[in-house]
XYZ file of C-alpha atoms in Angstrom:
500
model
C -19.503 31.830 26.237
C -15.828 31.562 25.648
C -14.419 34.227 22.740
C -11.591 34.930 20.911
C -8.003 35.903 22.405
C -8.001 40.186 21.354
C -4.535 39.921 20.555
C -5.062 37.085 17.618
C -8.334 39.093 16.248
C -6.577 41.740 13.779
C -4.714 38.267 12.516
C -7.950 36.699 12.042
C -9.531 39.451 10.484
C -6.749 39.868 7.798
C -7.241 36.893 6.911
C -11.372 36.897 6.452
C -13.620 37.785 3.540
C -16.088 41.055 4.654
C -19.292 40.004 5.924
C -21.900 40.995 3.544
C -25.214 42.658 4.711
C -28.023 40.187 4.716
C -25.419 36.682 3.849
C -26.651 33.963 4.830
C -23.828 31.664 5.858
C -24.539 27.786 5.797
C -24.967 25.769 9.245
C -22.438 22.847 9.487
C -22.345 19.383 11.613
C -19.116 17.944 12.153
C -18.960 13.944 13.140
C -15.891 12.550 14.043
C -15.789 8.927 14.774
C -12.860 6.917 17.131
C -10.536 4.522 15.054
C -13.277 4.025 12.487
C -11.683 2.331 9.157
C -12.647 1.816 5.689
C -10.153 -0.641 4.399
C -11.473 -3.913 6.712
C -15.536 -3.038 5.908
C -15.562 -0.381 8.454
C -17.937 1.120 7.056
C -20.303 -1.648 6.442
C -22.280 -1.001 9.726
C -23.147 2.508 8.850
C -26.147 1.968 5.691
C -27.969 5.045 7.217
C -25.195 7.253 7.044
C -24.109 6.372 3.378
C -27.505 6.813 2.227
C -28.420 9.709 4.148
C -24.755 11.426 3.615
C -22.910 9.822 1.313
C -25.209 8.892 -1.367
C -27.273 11.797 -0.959
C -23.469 14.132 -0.944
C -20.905 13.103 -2.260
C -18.573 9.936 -0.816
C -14.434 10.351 -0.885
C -12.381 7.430 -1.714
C -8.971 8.535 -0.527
C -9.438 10.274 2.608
C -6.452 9.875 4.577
C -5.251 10.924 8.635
C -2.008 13.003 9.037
C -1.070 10.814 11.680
C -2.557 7.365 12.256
C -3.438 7.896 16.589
C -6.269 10.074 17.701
C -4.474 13.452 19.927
C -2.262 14.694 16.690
C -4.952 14.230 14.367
C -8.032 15.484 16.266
C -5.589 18.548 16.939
C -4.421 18.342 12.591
C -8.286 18.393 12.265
C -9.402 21.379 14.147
C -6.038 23.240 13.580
C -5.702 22.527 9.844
C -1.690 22.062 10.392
C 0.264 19.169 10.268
C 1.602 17.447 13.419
C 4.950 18.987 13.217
C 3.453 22.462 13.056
C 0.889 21.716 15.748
C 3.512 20.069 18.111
C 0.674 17.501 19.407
C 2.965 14.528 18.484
C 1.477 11.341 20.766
C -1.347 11.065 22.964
C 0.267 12.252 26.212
C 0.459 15.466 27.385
C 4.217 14.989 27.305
C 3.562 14.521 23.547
C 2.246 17.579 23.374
C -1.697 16.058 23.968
C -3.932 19.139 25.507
C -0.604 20.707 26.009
C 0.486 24.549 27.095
C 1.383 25.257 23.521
C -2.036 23.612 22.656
C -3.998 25.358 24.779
C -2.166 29.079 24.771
C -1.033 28.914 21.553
C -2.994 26.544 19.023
C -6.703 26.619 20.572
C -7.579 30.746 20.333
C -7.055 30.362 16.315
C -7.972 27.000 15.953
C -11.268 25.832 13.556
C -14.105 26.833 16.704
C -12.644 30.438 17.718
C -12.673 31.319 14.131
C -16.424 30.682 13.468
C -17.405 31.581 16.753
C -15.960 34.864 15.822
C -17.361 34.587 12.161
C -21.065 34.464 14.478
C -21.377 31.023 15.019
C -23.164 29.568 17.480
C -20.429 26.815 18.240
C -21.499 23.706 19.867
C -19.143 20.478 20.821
C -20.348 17.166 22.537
C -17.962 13.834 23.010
C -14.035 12.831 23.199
C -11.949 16.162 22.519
C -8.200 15.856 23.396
C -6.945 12.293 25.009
C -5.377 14.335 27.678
C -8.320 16.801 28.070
C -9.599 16.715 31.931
C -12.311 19.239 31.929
C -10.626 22.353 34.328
C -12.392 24.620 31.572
C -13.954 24.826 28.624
C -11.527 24.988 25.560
C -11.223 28.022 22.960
C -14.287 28.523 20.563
C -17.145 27.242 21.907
C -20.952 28.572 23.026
C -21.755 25.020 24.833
C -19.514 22.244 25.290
C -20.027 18.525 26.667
C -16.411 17.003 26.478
C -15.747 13.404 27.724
C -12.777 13.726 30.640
C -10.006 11.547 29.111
C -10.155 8.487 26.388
C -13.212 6.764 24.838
C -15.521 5.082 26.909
C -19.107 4.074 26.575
C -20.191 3.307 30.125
C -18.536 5.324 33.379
C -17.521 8.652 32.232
C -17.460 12.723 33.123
C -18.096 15.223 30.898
C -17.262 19.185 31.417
C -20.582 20.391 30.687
C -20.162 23.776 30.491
C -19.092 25.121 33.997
C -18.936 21.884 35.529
C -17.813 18.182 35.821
C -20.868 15.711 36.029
C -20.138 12.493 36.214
C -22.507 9.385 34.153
C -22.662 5.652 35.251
C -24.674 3.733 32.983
C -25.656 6.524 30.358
C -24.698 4.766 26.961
C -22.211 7.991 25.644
C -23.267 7.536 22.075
C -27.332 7.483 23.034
C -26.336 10.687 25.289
C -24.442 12.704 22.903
C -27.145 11.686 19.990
C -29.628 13.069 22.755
C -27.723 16.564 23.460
C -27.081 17.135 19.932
C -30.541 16.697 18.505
C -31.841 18.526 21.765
C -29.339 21.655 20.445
C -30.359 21.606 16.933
C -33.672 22.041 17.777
C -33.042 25.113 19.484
C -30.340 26.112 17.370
C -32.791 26.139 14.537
C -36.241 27.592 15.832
C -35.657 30.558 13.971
C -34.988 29.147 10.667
C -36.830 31.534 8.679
C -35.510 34.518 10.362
C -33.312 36.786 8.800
C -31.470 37.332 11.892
C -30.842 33.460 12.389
C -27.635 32.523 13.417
C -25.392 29.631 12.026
C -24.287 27.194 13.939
C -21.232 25.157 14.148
C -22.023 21.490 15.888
C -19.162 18.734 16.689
C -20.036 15.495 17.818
C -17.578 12.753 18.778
C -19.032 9.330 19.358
C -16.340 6.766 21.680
C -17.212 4.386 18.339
C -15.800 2.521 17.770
C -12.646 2.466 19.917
C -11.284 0.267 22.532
C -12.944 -0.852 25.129
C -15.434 -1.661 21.990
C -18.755 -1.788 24.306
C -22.386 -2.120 22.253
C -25.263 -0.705 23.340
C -26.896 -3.181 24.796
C -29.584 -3.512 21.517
C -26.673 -3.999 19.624
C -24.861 -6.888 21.416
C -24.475 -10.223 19.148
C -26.061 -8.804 16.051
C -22.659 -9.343 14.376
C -22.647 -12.749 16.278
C -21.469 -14.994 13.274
C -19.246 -12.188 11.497
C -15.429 -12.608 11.593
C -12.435 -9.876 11.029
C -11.804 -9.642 7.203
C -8.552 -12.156 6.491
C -6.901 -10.006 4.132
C -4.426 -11.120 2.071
C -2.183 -10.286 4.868
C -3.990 -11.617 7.850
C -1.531 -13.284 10.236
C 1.295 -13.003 7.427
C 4.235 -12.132 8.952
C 6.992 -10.298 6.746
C 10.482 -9.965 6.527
C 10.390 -6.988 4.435
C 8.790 -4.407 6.847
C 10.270 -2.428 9.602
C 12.047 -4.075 12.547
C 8.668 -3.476 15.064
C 6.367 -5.250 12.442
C 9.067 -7.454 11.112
C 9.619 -9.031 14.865
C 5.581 -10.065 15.032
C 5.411 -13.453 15.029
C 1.982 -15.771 14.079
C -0.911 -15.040 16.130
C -1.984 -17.771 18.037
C -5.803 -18.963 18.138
C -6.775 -17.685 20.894
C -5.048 -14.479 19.914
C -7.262 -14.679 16.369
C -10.251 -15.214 18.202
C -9.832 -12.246 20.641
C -9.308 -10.049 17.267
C -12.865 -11.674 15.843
C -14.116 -11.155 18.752
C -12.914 -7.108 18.874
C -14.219 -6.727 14.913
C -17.187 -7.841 15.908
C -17.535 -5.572 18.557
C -16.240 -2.693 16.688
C -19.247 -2.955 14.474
C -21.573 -3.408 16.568
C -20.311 -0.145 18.573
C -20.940 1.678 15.252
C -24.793 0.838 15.181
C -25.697 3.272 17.694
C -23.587 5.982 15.471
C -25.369 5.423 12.148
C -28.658 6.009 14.638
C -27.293 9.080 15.291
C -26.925 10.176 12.081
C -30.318 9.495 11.235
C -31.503 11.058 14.172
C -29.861 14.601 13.541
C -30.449 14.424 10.061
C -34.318 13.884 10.800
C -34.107 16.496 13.079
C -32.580 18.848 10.566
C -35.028 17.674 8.466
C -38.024 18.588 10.302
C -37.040 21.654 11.461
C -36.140 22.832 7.506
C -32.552 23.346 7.770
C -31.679 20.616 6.288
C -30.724 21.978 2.852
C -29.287 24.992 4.760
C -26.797 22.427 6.462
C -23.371 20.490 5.583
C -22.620 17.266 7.357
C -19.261 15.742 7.450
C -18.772 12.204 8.376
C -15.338 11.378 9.005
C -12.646 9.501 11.622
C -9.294 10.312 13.603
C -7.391 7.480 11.725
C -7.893 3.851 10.120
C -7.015 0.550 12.450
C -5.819 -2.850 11.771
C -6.708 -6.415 13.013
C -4.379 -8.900 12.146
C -2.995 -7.308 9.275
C 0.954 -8.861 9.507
C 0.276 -10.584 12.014
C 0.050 -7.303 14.527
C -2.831 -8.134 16.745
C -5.040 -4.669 16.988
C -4.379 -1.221 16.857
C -3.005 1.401 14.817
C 0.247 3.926 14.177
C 1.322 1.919 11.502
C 1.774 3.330 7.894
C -0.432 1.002 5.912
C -3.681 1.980 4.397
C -5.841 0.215 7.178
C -4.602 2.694 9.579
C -4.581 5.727 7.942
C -6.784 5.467 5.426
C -10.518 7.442 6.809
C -13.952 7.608 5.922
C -14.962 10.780 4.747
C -18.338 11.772 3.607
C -20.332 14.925 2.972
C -23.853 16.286 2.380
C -24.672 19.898 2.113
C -25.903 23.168 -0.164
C -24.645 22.998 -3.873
C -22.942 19.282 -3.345
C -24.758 17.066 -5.970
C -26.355 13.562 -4.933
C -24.032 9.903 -5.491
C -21.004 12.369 -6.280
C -17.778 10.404 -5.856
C -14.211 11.776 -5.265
C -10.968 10.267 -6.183
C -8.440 12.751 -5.534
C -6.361 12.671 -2.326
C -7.845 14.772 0.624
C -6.342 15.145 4.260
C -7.977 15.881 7.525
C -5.774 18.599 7.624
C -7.768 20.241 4.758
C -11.203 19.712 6.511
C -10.682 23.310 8.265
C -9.688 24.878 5.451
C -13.039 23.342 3.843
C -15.543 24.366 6.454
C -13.742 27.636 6.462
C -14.428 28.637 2.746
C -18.326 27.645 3.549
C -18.379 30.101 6.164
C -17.020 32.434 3.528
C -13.298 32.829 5.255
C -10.490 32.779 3.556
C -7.747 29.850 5.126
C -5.431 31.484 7.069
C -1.618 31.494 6.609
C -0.816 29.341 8.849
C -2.900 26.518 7.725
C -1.340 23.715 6.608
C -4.389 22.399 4.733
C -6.256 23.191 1.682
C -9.908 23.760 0.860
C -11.402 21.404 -1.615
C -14.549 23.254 -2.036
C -14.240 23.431 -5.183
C -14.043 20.083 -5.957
C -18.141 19.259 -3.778
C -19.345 22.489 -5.701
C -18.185 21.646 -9.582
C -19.255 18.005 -9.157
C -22.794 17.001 -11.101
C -25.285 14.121 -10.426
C -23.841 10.694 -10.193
C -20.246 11.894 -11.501
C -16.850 10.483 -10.666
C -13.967 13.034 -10.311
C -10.657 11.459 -11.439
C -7.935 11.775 -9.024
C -6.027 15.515 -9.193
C -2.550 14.522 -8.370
C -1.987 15.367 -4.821
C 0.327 14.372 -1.849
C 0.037 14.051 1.232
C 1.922 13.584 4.446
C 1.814 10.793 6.983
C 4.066 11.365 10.193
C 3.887 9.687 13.264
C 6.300 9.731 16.665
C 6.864 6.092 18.537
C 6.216 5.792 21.700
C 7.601 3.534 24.367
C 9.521 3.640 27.597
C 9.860 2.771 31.152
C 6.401 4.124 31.781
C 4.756 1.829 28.892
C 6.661 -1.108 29.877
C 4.567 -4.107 30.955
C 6.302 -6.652 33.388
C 2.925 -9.012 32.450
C 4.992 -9.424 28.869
C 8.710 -10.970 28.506
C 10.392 -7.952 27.170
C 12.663 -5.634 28.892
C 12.229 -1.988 30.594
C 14.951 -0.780 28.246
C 13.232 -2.216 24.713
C 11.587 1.031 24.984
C 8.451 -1.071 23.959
C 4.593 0.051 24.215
C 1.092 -1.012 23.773
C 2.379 -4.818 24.939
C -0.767 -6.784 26.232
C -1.898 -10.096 27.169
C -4.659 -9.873 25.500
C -2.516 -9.218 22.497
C -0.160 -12.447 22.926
C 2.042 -9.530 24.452
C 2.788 -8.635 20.516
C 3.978 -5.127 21.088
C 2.289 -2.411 18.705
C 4.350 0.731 19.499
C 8.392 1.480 20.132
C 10.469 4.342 21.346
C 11.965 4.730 17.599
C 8.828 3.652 15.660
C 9.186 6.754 14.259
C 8.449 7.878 10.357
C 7.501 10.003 7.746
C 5.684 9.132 4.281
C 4.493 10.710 0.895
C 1.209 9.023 0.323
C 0.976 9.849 -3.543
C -2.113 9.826 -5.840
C -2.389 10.346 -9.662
C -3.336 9.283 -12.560
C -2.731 5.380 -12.425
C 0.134 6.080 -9.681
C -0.770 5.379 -6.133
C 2.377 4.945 -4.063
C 3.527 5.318 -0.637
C 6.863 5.945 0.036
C 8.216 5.864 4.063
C 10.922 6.571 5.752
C 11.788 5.192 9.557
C 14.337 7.089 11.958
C 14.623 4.234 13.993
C 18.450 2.350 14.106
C 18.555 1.081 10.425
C 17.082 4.242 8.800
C 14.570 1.601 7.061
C 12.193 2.419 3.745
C 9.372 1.300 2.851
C 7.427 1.997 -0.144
C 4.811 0.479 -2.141
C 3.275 0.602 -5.694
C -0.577 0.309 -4.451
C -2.058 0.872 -7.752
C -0.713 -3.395 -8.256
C -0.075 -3.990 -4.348
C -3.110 -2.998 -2.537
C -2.342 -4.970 0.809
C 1.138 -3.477 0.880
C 2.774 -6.714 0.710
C 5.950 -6.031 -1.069
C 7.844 -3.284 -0.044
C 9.856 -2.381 -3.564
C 11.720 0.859 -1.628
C 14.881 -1.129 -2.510
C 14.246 -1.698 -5.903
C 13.521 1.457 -6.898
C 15.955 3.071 -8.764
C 18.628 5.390 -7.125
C 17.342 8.869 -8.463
C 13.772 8.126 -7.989
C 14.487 7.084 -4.303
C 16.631 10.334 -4.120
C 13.121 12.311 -5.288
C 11.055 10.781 -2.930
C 13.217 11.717 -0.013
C 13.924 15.148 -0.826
C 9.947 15.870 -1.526
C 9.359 13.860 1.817
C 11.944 15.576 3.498
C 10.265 19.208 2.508
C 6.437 17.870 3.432
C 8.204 17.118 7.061
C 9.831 20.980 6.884
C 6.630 22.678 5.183
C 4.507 24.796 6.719
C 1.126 26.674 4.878
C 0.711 27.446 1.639
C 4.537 25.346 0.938
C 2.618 22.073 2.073
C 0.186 22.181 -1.227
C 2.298 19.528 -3.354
């Protein structure tokens, strides 16, 4: 058992509402999917888990990443700060991925120390950290299982505790499903003891990122399905930054490599939405089930085909950082649906205020409690205005460079494959920051690059969906000057200055 750095506790307990003799304090079960979207269907796969979570808890319709790629906001998610308060800014460790400031700084007083402290029983199985290799077991928690490295399905090590074991042709979703039923079950023997102890379970599923592997029940069931041609499917567009702006039309072959990925992509998710059944039957059975709140939610969105960029994500549309986000638990009414904006970065402020702890300073997030526990049977909350902030830090240089592709080492170009008609999804200076803005009948995005033509973007979503007219340049000069100066104090803020 790993627990909490001494010299952060008198921080911690500052912070923290007294127990109270006798409080029972809810269990909680975290699922965080890979890459899963909502805006191409990706959701469609999953009729377990909207029945058993969202329909039976209440369903979020503007759930949105902090940063559209998986290190920064897995890190935004268990940190509750924003990328450039958490420092993770990429998915390398020179980015900051499972980094020394991670690890000494961020981890001891991250989501898992806290409720281990609080007298959790903490409990994490799947992908943690990109860059995570398995020398120890992170901060916070009582038994761990974390994949070595990226998503995979088939071929993989996982730090299981005090050691490295290595799997061959274990399906990872089927084994995590297994070892977090198998710890619920024991986690919850004593469920009608008074001296039972909460419990705090994480499960990551590789679903349904690349390299987009089915369990083998699951192959072809999508056979005949192809990748949703949005409005703009293969549409080029002059109006967009210079890295989208440069994609040219996807060939055939190209299109039929990205049906062939969508199809895929679903068909990963099946053995996810069996998970969710599974735990929730097993929640179910052993009478914790009411006792329990389940989040369903992603890293960040993903596009395929969507201006003609083959597959991927980093981009600031609404396919990639627009999330699923769903939740079942103790006072949240059934078919309750949620319109205001909410950010992974207020998911550990959230789960915080269940465990009856007060968010700490330093969180960039805030707890929408308030809005599960206020919400009746059936009812539709209207959108609270709220903003949010996107951010995200390009990649690309003589490491990412791919001779196999007709660009040069010094484009500072990345994510170039042939697979992908050598389109090129990431750059050195694909760098920006956005105020993703939702109110009453006003849902806008506005975006700012720092690449070499300090390029906007902005759209008027509420008439635009698809994003296919950026109207940054025809709005008005004080209303751009707003924008910017709010976006420019989202990219400065840090806790309680980031609720806007």
């Amino acid at each position: 058992m790993l627990g909490l750095n001494p010299l952060l506790i008198p921080c911690f307990l500052a912070c923290w509402v007294r127990l109270v003799a006798g409080e029972k304090l809810p269990n909680i079960l975290l699922i965080l999917t890979d890459d899963q979207d909502v805006e191409l269907r990706g959701m469609f796969p999953m009729e377990d888990t909207v029945k058993l979570l969202g329909l039976a808890g209440a369903l979020f319709h503007n759930a949105f990443t902090p940063t559209p790629v998986c290190c920064p906001a897995r890190a935004s998610l268990l940190s509750g700060m924003y990328a450039h308060n958490h420092g993770t800014r990429n998915n390398s460790v020179n980015g900051g991925c499972y980094g020394t400031h991670w690890r000494r700084v961020l981890e001891p007083r991250a989501l898992p120390a806290i409720l281990q402290q609080r007298g959790y029983n903490t409990f994490y199985a799947g992908k943690y950290m990109n860059e995570y290799k398995g020398q120890e077991v992170p901060w916070g928690w009582n038994e761990f299982h974390g994949l070595h490295g990226n998503s995979r399905y088939y071929n993989y090590t996982l730090r299981e505790n005090d050691d490295n074991i290595d799997y061959m042709g274990t399906y990872l979703t089927d084994l995590l499903n297994n070892r977090t039923a198998d710890f619920l079950r024991r986690a919850t023997q004593q469920v009608e003891s008074e001296e039972r102890q909460p419990f705090f379970a994480m499960v990551a599923p590789p679903a349904a990122h690349q390299p987009f592997t089915p369990a083998p029940r699951h192959a072809g069931l999508f056979s005949k399905t192809k990748a949703v041609r949005t409005p703009s499917f293969n549409k080029p567009k002059e109006d967009k930054h210079w890295l989208v702006r440069s994609s040219r039309l996807l060939s055939n072959e190209t299109i039929n490599t990205i049906d062939s990925y969508f199809r895929m992509r679903w068909e990963t998710l099946l053995a996810v939405d069996e998970m969710v059944a599974n735990l929730v039957a097993v929640l179910n059975e052993s009478q914790s089930l009411d006792d329990t709140y389940i989040v369903y939610t992603s890293d960040n969105g993903y596009h395929v085909g969507q201006f003609a960029q083959p597959f991927d994500k980093r981009q600031p549309y609404e396919t990639d950082i627009r999330i699923p986000l769903l939740i079942r638990g103790p006072g949240i009414a059934p078919k309750t649906h949620i319109d205001t904006a909410v950010s992974l970065v207020d998911l550990a402020p959230t789960i915080l205020a269940w465990a009856n702890v007060s968010t700490p300073a330093y969180m960039d997030g805030q707890s929408f409690n308030e809005l599960l526990s206020t919400a009746t049977d059936g009812v539709s909350l209207g959108a609270f205005p709220r903003s949010l902030l996107i951010e995200y830090w390009g990649e690309g240089n003589a490491n990412t460079y791919n001779p196999e592709c007709p660009w040069s080492e010094l484009d500072g170009l990345a994510q170039c494959t042939l697979e992908a008609d050598c389109h090129c999804q990431d750059a050195w200076n694909n760098t920006y920051a956005c105020i993703r803005t939702i109110r009453y009948r006003d849902h806008r995005i506005y975006c700012e690059f720092r690449d070499h033509e300090n390029f906007l973007e902005a759209y008027d979503l509420q008439v635009d969906p698809h994003q296919l007219t950026n109207i940054a340049y025809d709005l008005l000069p004080i209303e751009r000057a707003l924008y910017s100066l709010r976006l420019k104090n989202l990219t400065q803020c840090y806790g309680h200055s980031c609720f806007v």
